[in-house]
Structure formats: structure tokens, C-alpha cells
Coordinates of C-alpha atoms in Angstrom, one line a residue:
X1 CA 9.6 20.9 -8.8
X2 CA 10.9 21.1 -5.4
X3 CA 9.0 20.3 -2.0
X4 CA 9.3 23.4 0.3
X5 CA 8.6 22.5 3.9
X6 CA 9.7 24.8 7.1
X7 CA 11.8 21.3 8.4
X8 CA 13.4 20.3 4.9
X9 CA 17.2 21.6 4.3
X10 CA 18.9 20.9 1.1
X11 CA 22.5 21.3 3.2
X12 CA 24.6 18.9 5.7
X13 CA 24.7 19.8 9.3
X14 CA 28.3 20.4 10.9
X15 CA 29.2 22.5 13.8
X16 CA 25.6 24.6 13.9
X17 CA 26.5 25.2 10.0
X18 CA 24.7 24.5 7.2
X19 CA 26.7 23.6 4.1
X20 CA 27.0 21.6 1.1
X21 CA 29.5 19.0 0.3
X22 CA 32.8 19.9 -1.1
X23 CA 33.0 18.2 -4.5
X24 CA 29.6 20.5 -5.3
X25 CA 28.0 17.3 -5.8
X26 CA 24.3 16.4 -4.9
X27 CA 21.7 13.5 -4.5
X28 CA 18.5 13.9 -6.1
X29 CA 15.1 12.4 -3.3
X30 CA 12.4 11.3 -4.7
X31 CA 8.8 11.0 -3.8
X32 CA 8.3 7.1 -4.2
X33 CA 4.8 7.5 -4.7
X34 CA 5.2 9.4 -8.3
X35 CA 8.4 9.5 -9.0
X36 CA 9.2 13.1 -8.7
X37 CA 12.1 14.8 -7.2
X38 CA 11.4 16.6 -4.2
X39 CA 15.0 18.1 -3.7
X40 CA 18.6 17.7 -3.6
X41 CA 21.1 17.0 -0.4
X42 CA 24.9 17.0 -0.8
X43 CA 27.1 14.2 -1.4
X44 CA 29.1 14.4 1.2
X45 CA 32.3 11.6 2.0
X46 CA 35.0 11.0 4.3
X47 CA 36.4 14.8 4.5
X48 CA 33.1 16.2 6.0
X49 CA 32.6 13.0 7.8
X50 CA 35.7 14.1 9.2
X51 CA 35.3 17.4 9.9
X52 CA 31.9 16.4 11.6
X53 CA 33.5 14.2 14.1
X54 CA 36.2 16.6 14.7
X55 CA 33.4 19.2 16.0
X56 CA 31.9 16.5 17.7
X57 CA 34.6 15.4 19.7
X58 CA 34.8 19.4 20.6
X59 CA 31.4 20.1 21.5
X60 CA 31.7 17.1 23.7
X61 CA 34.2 18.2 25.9
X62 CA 31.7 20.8 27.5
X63 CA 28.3 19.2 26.9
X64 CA 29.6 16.2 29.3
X65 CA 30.2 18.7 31.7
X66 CA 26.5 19.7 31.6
X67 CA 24.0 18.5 34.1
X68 CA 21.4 15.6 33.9
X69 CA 18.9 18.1 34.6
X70 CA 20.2 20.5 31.7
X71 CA 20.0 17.7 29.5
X72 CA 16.8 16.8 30.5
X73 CA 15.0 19.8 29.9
X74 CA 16.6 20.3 26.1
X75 CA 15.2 16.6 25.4
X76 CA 11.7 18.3 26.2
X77 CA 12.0 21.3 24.2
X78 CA 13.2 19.0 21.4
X79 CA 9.7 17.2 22.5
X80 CA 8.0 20.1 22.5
X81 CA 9.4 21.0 19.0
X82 CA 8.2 18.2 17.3
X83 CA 4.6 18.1 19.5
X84 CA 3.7 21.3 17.9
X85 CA 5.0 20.2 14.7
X86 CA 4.2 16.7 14.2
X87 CA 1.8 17.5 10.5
X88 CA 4.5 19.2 9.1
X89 CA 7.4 16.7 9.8
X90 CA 4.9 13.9 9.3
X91 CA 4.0 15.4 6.0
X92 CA 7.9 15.8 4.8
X93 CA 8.6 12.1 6.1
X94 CA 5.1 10.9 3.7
X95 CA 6.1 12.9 0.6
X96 CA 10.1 11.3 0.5
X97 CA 9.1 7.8 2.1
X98 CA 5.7 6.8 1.0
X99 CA 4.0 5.8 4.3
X100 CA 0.4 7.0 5.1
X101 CA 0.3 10.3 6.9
X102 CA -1.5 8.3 9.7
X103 CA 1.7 5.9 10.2
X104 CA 3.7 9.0 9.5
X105 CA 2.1 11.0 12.1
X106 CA 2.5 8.1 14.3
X107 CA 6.1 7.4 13.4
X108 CA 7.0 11.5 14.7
X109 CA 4.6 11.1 18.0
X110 CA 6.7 7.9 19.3
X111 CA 10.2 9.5 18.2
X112 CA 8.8 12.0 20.6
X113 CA 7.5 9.9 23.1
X114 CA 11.6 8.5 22.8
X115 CA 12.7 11.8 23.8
X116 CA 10.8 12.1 26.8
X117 CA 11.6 8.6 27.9
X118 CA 15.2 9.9 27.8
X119 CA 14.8 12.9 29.1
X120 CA 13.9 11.0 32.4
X121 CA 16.2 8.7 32.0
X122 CA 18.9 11.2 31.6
X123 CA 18.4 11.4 35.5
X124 CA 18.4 7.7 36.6
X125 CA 22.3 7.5 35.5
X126 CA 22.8 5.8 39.0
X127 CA 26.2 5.0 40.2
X128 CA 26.8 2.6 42.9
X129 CA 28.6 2.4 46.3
X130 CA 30.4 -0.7 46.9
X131 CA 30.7 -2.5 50.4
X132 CA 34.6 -2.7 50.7
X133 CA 36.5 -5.7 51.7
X134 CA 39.3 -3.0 52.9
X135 CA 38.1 -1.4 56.2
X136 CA 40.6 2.1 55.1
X137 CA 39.0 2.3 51.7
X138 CA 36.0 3.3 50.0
X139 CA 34.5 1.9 46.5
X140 CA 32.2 3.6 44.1
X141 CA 31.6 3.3 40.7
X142 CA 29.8 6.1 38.2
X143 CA 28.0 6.0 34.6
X144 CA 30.0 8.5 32.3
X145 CA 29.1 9.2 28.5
X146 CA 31.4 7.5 26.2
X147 CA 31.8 10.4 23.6
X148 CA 31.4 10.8 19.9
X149 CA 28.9 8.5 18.6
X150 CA 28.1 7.6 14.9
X151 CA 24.6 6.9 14.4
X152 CA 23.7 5.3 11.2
X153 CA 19.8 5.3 10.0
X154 CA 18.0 3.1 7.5
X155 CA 15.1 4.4 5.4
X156 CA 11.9 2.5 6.5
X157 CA 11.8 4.8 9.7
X158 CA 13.9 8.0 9.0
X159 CA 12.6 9.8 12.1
X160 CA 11.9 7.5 14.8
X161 CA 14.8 5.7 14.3
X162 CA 17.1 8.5 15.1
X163 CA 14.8 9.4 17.7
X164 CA 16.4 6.0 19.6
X165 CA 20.0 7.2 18.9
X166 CA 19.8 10.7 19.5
X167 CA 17.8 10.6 22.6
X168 CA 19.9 8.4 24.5
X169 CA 23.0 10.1 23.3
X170 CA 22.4 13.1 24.7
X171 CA 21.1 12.2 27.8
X172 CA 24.2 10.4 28.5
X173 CA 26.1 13.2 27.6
X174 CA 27.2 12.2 23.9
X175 CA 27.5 14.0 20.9
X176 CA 26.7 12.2 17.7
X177 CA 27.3 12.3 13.9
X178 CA 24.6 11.2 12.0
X179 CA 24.5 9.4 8.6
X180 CA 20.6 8.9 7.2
X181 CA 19.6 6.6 4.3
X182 CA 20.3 8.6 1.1
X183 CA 16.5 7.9 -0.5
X184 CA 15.1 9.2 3.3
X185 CA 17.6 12.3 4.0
X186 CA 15.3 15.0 4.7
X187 CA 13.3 13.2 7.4
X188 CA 16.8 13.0 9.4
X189 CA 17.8 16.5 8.7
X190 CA 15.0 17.8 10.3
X191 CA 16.3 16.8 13.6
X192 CA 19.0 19.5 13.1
X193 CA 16.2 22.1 12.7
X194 CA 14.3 20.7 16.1
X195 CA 17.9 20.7 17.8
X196 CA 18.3 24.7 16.3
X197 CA 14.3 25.3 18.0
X198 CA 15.2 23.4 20.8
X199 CA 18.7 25.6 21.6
X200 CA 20.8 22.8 21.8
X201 CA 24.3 23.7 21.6
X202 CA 26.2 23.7 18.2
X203 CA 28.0 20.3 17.5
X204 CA 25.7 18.1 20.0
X205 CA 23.7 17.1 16.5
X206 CA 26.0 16.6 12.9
X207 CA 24.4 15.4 10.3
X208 CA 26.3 14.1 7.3
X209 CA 24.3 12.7 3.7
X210 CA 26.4 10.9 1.1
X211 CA 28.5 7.8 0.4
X212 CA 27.1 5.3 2.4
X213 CA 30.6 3.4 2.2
X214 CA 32.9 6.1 2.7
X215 CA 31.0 8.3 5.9
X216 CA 30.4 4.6 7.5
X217 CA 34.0 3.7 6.8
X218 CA 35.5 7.2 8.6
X219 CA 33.1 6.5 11.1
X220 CA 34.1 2.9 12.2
X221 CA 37.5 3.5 11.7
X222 CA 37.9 6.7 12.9
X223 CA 39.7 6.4 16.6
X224 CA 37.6 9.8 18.2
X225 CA 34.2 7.7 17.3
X226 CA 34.2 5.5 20.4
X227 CA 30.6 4.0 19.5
X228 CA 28.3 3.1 16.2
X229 CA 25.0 2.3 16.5
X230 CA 23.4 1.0 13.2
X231 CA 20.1 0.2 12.5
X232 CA 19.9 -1.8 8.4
X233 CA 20.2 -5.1 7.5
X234 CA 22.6 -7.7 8.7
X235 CA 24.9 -8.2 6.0
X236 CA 25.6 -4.6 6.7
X237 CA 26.2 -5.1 9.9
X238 CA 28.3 -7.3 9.7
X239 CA 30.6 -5.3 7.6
X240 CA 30.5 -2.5 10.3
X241 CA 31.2 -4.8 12.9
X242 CA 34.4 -5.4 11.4
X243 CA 35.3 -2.1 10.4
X244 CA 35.0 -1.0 13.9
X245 CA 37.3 -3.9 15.3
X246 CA 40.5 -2.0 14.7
X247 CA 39.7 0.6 16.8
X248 CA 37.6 -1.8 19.4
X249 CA 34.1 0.8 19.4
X250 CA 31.4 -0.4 21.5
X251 CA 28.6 -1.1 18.9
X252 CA 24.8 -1.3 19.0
X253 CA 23.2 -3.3 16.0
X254 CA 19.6 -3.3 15.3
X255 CA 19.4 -6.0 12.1
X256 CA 17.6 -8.1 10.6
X257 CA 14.4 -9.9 11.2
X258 CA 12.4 -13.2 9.8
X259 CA 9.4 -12.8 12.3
X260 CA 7.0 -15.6 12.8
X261 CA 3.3 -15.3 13.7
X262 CA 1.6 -18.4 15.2
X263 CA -2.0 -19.4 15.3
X264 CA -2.8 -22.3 17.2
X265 CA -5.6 -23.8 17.1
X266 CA -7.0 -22.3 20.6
X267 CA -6.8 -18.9 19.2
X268 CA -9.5 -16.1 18.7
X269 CA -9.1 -16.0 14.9
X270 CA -10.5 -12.7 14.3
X271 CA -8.3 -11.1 17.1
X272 CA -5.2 -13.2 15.2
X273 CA -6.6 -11.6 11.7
X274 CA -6.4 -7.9 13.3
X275 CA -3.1 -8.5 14.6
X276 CA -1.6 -10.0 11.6
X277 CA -3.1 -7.3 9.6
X278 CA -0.8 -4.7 11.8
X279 CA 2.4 -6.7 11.8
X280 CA 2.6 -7.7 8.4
X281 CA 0.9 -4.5 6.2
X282 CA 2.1 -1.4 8.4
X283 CA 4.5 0.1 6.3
X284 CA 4.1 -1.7 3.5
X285 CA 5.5 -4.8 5.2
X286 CA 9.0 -2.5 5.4
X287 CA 10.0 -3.2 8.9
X288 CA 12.4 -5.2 10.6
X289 CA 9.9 -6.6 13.2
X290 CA 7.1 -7.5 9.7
X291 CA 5.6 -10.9 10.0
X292 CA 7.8 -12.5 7.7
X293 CA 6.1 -16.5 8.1
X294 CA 2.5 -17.2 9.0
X295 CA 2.2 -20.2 10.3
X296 CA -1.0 -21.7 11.1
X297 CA -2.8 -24.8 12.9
X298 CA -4.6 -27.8 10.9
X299 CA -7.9 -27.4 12.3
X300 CA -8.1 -23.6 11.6
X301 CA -6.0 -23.4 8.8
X302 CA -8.4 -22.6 5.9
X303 CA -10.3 -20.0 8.3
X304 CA -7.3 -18.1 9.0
X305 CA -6.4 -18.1 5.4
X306 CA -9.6 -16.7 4.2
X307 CA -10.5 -14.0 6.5
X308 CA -6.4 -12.4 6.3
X309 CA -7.2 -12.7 2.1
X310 CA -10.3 -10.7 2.7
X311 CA -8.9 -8.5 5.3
X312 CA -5.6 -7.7 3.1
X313 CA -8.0 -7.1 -0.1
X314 CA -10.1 -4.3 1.9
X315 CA -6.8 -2.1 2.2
X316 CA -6.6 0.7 0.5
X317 CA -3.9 1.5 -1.7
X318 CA -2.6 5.2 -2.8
X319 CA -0.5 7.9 -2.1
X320 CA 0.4 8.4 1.5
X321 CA -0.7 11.9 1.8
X322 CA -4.3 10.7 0.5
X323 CA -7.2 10.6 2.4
X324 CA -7.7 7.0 4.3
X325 CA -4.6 5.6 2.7
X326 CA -3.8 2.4 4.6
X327 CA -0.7 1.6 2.0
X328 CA 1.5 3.8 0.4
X329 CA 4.3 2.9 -2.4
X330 CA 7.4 0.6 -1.5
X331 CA 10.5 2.7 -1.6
X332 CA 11.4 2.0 -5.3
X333 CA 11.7 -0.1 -8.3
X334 CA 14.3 -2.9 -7.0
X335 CA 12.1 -3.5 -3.7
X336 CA 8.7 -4.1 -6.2
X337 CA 11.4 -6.5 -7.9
X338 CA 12.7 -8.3 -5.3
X339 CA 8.7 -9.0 -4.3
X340 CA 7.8 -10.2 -7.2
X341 CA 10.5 -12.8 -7.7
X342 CA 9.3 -14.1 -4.5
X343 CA 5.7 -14.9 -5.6
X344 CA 7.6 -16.1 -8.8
X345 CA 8.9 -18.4 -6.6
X346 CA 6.7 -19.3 -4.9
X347 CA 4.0 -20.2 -7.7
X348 CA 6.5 -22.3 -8.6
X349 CA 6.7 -24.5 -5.7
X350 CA 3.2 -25.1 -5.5
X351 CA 2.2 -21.4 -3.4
X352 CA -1.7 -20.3 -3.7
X353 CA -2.2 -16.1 -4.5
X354 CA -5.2 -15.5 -2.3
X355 CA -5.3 -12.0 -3.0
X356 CA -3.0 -9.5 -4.7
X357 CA 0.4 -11.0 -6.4
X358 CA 1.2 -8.1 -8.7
X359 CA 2.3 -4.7 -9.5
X360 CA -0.8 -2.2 -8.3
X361 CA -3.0 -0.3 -11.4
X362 CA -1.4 2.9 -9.5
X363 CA 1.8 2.2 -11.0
X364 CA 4.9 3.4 -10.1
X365 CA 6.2 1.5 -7.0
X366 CA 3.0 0.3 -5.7
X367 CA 2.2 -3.4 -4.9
X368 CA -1.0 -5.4 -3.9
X369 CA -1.0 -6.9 -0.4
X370 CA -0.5 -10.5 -1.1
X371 CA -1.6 -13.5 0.8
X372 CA -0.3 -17.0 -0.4
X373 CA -1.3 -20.0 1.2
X374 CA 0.0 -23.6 1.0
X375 CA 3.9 -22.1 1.9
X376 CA 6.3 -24.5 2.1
X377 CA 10.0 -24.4 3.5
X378 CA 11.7 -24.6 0.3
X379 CA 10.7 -21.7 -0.3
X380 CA 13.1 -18.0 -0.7
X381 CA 11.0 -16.2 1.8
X382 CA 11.0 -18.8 4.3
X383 CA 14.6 -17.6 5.0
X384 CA 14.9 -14.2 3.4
X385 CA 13.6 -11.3 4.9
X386 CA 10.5 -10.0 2.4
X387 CA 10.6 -6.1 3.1
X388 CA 7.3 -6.2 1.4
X389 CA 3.2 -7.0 1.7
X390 CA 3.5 -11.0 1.2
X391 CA 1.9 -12.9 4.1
X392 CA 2.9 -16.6 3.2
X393 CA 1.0 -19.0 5.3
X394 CA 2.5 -22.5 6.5
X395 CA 0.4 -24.9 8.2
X396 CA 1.4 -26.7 11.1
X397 CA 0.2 -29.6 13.7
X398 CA 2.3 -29.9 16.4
X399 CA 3.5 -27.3 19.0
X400 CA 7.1 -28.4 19.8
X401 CA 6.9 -28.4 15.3
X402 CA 6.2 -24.9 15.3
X403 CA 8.7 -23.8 17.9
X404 CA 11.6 -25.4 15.9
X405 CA 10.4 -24.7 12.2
X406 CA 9.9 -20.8 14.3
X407 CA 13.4 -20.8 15.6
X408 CA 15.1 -22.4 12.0
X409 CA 16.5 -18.9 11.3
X410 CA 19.7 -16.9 11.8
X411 CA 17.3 -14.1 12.9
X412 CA 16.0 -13.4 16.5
X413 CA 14.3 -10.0 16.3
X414 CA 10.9 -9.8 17.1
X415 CA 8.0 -12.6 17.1
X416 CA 3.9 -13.2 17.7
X417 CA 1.6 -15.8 18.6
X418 CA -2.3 -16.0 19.2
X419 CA -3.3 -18.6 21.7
X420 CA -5.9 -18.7 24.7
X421 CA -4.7 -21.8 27.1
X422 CA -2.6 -20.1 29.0
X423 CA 0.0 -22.9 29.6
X424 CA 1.2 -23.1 26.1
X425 CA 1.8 -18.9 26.6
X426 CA 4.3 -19.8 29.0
X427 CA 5.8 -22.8 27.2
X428 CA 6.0 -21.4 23.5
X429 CA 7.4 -17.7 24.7
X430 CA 9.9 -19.5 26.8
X431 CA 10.6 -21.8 23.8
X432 CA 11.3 -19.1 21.3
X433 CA 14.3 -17.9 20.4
X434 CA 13.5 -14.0 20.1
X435 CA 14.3 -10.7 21.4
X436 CA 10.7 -9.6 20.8
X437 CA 8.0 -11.1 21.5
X438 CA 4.6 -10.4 20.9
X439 CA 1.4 -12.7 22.8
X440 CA -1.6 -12.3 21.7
X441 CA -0.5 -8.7 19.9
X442 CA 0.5 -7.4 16.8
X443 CA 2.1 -4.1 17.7
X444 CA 4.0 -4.1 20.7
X445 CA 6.7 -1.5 20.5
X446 CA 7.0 1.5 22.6
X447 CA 9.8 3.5 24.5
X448 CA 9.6 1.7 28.2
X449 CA 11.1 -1.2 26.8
X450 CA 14.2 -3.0 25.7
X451 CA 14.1 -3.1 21.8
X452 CA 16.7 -5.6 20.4
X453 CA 17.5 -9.1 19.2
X454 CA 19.4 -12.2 19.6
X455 CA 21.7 -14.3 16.9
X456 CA 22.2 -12.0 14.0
X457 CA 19.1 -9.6 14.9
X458 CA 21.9 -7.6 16.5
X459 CA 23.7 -6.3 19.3
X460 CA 22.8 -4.2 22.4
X461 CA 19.3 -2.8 23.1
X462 CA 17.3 0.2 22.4
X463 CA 14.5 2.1 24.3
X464 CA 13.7 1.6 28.1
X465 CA 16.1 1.3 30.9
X466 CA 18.8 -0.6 28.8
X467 CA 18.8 1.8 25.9
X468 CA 20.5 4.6 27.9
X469 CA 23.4 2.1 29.0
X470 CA 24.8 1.9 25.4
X471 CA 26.0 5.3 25.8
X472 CA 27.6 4.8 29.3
X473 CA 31.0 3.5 30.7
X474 CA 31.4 2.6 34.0
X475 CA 33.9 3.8 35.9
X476 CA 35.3 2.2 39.3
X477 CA 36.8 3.9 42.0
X478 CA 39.1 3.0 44.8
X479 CA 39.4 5.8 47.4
X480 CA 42.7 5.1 50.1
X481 CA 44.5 6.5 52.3
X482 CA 40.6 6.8 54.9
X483 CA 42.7 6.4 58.1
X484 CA 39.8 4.8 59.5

């Protein structure tokens, strides 16, 4: 039976029209936490793709010529829109992606929050004036929007994340098409119906569901697109990055992670426990910035181990839109499949189940929180990305040990580390080779800062003062012919 909610459309988004794909053809969503399908969205592909970019690139051509101020204010009513509304979109983003309606509420306040950032932003587009070494010339430069932008979403966050793309894209001027994961469509579509409230003009916001490969494709390659952002994993992005080399787009690329968490031995333990509950569980562990290696000092090794066991044993389990549900479902079957042949793993090399290890009684797609102890290196996880509740714990002894066994990754998104001697703060953040990181915190997100990593976490940064420059080109100007 179909989910009916006042933000859900079963219909792409091109040019202020609502409409279905051309081929007739249609994607069932599902409600990970049962298994039932909640609705249908087209299957769209490189003709509406390219229709959507085509009103894009037409829209744009007056909403550049709008004021920061104009653009401002519509980022508020699109705040306002989703303020007033944040059960109901929370509720439609629970039912197709499984989170609790706690992180879901959360996950549609801080999209918010990204819109007002932006919206204040939109007026700090400074341009500069430029001592001249010509005494009958003048030099300026100013920030301009760089036009049609192709936003591509993954599921884990289906709402905030395009909160990050669309806010800065329209307060630099930009118009966008947007292509959402196909299991989390409806959460993305909904920004087309807070655009409608909010009166933004027709073709600012397109909104394209399909073919992965063929709308990403038309995208990249598509000379009128002058930027992607992505936000997925990096084998992805890589792909994209080279898709969008023939026609030499400016890209932003928000990848993949393998974060570390590090104890020392000079940590408040319960305060590490707390945190490490937050970065590793939220979400099911289904986050880019998800501890991904715990790895603990000797002398507090065994204490740490215990307490996150008996922590990660007190969650509760169930259906996101349940009362006090702290985990909800992972997205689907293959994700409860690529857990479990982790822990298969890692029982073989000699890895301890604390707690959890299996498939949940609830069935479906849910999955115990896991906590294995005696990790070793050899280990998949230790260099795959988990995308699930497994907190493998390494021990360590050394500081300048854990640093380099921290940095022995491809990935450089986000990190955390628990430590009271203030020295080894300095020396350990300065040693780590992160975009993120996290001191004596396990959530540190939030829209006044730069949100992006090094190696092949990505490209470019999103959120605070740097996350509106992605958008931008600057343009210099040399002004003659002064007489002075």
C-alpha cells in the first residue's frame, strides 16, 4: 500500500513540472524496516536529464541577475518551510530510509540550519579591489555564480545532504539538477515541494530519479553543466571525476571515509564510551564520518572494551518511527551481507564478538550493534569502509604507532581522539592526516564549518565560509584608459 505524505511526489521535477519519465517506466521504494513498498518514482535517463539541464541553463540566465538579498530571503522561506514542517519530512525520510525519527528529525533541522548559513552567506560574496602597479588603471576582481550545477545525493542522508548543495547553489546564483539515490528518492523530492512553498522561481530546483549511470553520465559530460558535486563512495567518484574531464567541470567530491577513534591512556573513558557510542552507532554506522577503527591504549584496553560492549548492548533496536528507537534497519539485504562477512572474517583471524555479531530477531534488514575486540590489521575492515554497527577494537602502545597505523589509509575524511594532556592534543591533531577532526568529541558537524577531506576523501569543501566558494568564479578586472 502506498505512503501518502503532503511532501512525497511519485513524479520528477523539471522546469516547475511534475512528470513522469518517458519510457512509462517506474522504481518501486521500499520501507527497509519491513520490506513494503511505499511508492513508485519514474525511471528517468539521459533524455530528461537533458531536458532538466536545458531549463536549467534557462532559468539561470535571470536568477543570476537576482540580488544577494533576493536570494537570501528565499533561502529563509525555504527555512521556514521546512521549520514548520520538520515531523512530516522527518517522518517521510524514517519510513524510506530507516533512521530513528529522532536522527531523522535531526537530519531536516541541520539541512535547515544549512539554508540559513547560506542565506547569510549569500551576502558575504566579497570581491576585492586591487592596489595597481599602473598609476592609469584600476584592478578589481568579483565572485560570479558558475551556472548549472549537477548535484548528485547518496542515501544515508537524503535530505541534509542536498541541503549542502542546494543551499550554496542558490546563494551563489546557481541553478541545479538534482539526481537522489534511487532507494531514498522521496526524501530529495521533497525539496521541490519546499522550493514550490518557498516561491522559488521555476527551473532554480530539477530533480531527476533514474539510471544512476545514464543521468550521472549526461551530467558530467554534458558541456552546459559547468560543476558536479557528488557526495557516495570513492570508487564512484572516481568514475565521475573522469567523466567530467572532457568537458574540464569544476568538481566537489565528498567520499569515502575509514575514521579512526583513539583512546589514549590519559583519557576520561566514560566520556570516550559516550563519544564512540555517537560516531560509530548513529545511523546505523551508515555514514561517511562512522568510526570505522577503534584503537585503544594497553593500560585501558580491557576497560574501554567492556563498557562500549555494554553500552552498544543497551541500544535499542526497531523500527525508526517507534518509540525510543535508537537503531533502525540498514538499507537492505546486501548491506546486512557485506556485515556479516566482515565478522566472518574477522572470527577467523582471531576477532572476539563482545556483543551482537548477527542478523537481529526483528528480521528483515536489522543487525545487532557489534563490538569485537582483539582487531588485528589483516583484517577486511581495517581498510574497507564497514557502512554498518561493527566497532572493531585495536590495541595500541605507542603514540607515534597510533598516528601511523591511523594515517595507513587512502581515506582522510573525518577522525577522533580522547585525551586529557593537552600536549599530545596539539601533537596527534597536527600528526593526522584528516580533514575532520574530532578532540575529545564524537559529533562535531555543523554548518559554520568547512566539511571535506584529504587523499581520496574528496575534493573541495562543504558548509562554512569555503562551501559557498564552490559555486563561485572569480573574475579579474583591468579598468584603462583613468587619465590620472
Amino acid at each position: 500500500m502506498s505512503y501518502s505524505n503532503p511532501f512525497k511526489r511519485d513524479a520528477i521535477l523539471v522546469g516547475g513540472e511534475w512528470i513522469g519519465a518517458e519510457s512509462g517506466e517506474t522504481i518501486n521504494v521500499t520501507n527497509p524496516a519491513n520490506g513494503d513498498v511505499i511508492g513508485t518514482v519514474p525511471k528517468a535517463g539521459k533524455a530528461e536529464t537533458r531536458r532538466a539541464i536545458e531549463v536549467a541553463a534557462a532559468a539561470f540566465e535571470s536568477f543570476k541577475a537576482t540580488t544577494a538579498k533576493e536570494r537570501a530571503e528565499m533561502l529563509r522561506r525555504m527555512h521556514d518551510v521546512m521549520k514548520d514542517n520538520v515531523d512530516v519530512l522527518a517522518e517521510l525520510l524514517t519510513i524510506e530510509m530507516g533512521k530513528p525519527l529522532a536522527e531523522a528529525k535531526g537530519e531536516i533541522n541541520i539541512g535547515a540550519e544549512y539554508l540559513l548559513w547560506f542565506a547569510e552567506e549569500a551576502r558575504r560574496m566579497y570581491g576585492e579591489v586591487v592596489p595597481s602597479p599602473w598609476a592609469d588603471r584600476r584592478i578589481l576582481t568579483r565572485k560570479e555564480p558558475i551556472g548549472v550545477v549537477g548535484a548528485i545525493t547518496p542515501w544515508n542522508f537524503p535530505s541534509s545532504m542536498l541541503a549542502r548543495k542546494i543551499g550554496p547553489a542558490i546563494a551563489a546564483g546557481c541553478t541545479s539538477v538534482c539526481k537522489p539515490a534511487s532507494q531514498t528518492p522521496y526524501s530529495a523530492l521533497a525539496w521541490g515541494v519546499i522550493g514550490e512553498r518557498a516561491g522559488l522561481p521555476e527551473g532554480v530546483i530539477n530533480i531527476v530519479t533514474g539510471s544512476a549511470s545514464e543521468i550521472g553520465k549526461e551530467l558530467c559530460s554534458n558541456e552546459t553543466v559547468r560543476k558536479i558535486t557528488f557526495t557516495g563512495s570513492t570508487p564512484v567518484g572516481r568514475t565521475l571525476l573522469k567523466q567530467c574531464a572532457g568537458t574540464v567541470k569544476k568538481t566537489s567530491m565528498e567520499l569515502g571515509g575509514n575514521a579512526p577513534f583513539i583512546v589514549f591512556n590519559s583519557a576520561d573513558i566514560d566520556a570516550a564510551v559516550e563519544g564512540a557510542m555517537a560516531a560509530k552507532y548513529r545511523n546505523s554506522g551508515q555514514t561517511c564520518v562512522c568510526v570505522n577503527r577503534f584503537y585503544v591504549q594497553s593500560k585501558i584496553y580491557n576497560e574501554f572494551c567492556e563498557k562500549l560492549a555494554k553500552k552498544a548492548s543497551q541500544l535499542k533496536v526497531g523500527d525508526g518511527t517507534e518509540d525510543g528507537t535508537q537503531q533502525g534497519p540498514l538499507i537492505g539485504e546486501k548491506a546486512v551481507e557485506t556485515v556479516e562477512a566482515f565478522i566472518e572474517d574477522a572470527t577467523k583471524k582471531g576477532g572476539e564478538i563482545l556483543t551482537g555479531g548477527k542478523r537481529h530477531a526483528l528480521g528483515h534488514s536489522f543487525f545487532e550493534p557489534t563490538v569485537i575486540k582483539n582487531a588485528k590489521k589483516s583484517m577486511k575492515f581495517t581498510s574497507d569502509e564497514i557502512f554498518g554497527p561493527i566497532a572493531p577494537i585495536y590495541r595500541f602502545t605507542k603514540e607515534e604507532d597510533v598516528i601511523a597505523r591511523a594515517n595507513d589509509t587512502i581515506y582522510g575524511l573525518a577522525c577522533y581522539f580522547y585525551t586529557q594532556d593537552l600536549g599530545q592534543a596539539f601533537r596527534v591533531m597536527e600528526g593526522l592526516e584528516y580533514g575532520l577532526v574530532g578532540i575529545n568529541e564524537g559529533i562535531i558537524t555543523t554548518p559554520e564549518v568547512p566539511f571535506g577531506g584529504v587523499k581520496q576523501s574528496g575534493l573541495g569543501s562543504e558548509g562554512g565560509s569555503q562551501g559557498i566558494d564552490e559555486y563561485l568564479e572569480t573574475k579579474y578586472v583591468n579598468i584603462g584608459g583613468l587619465g590620472v
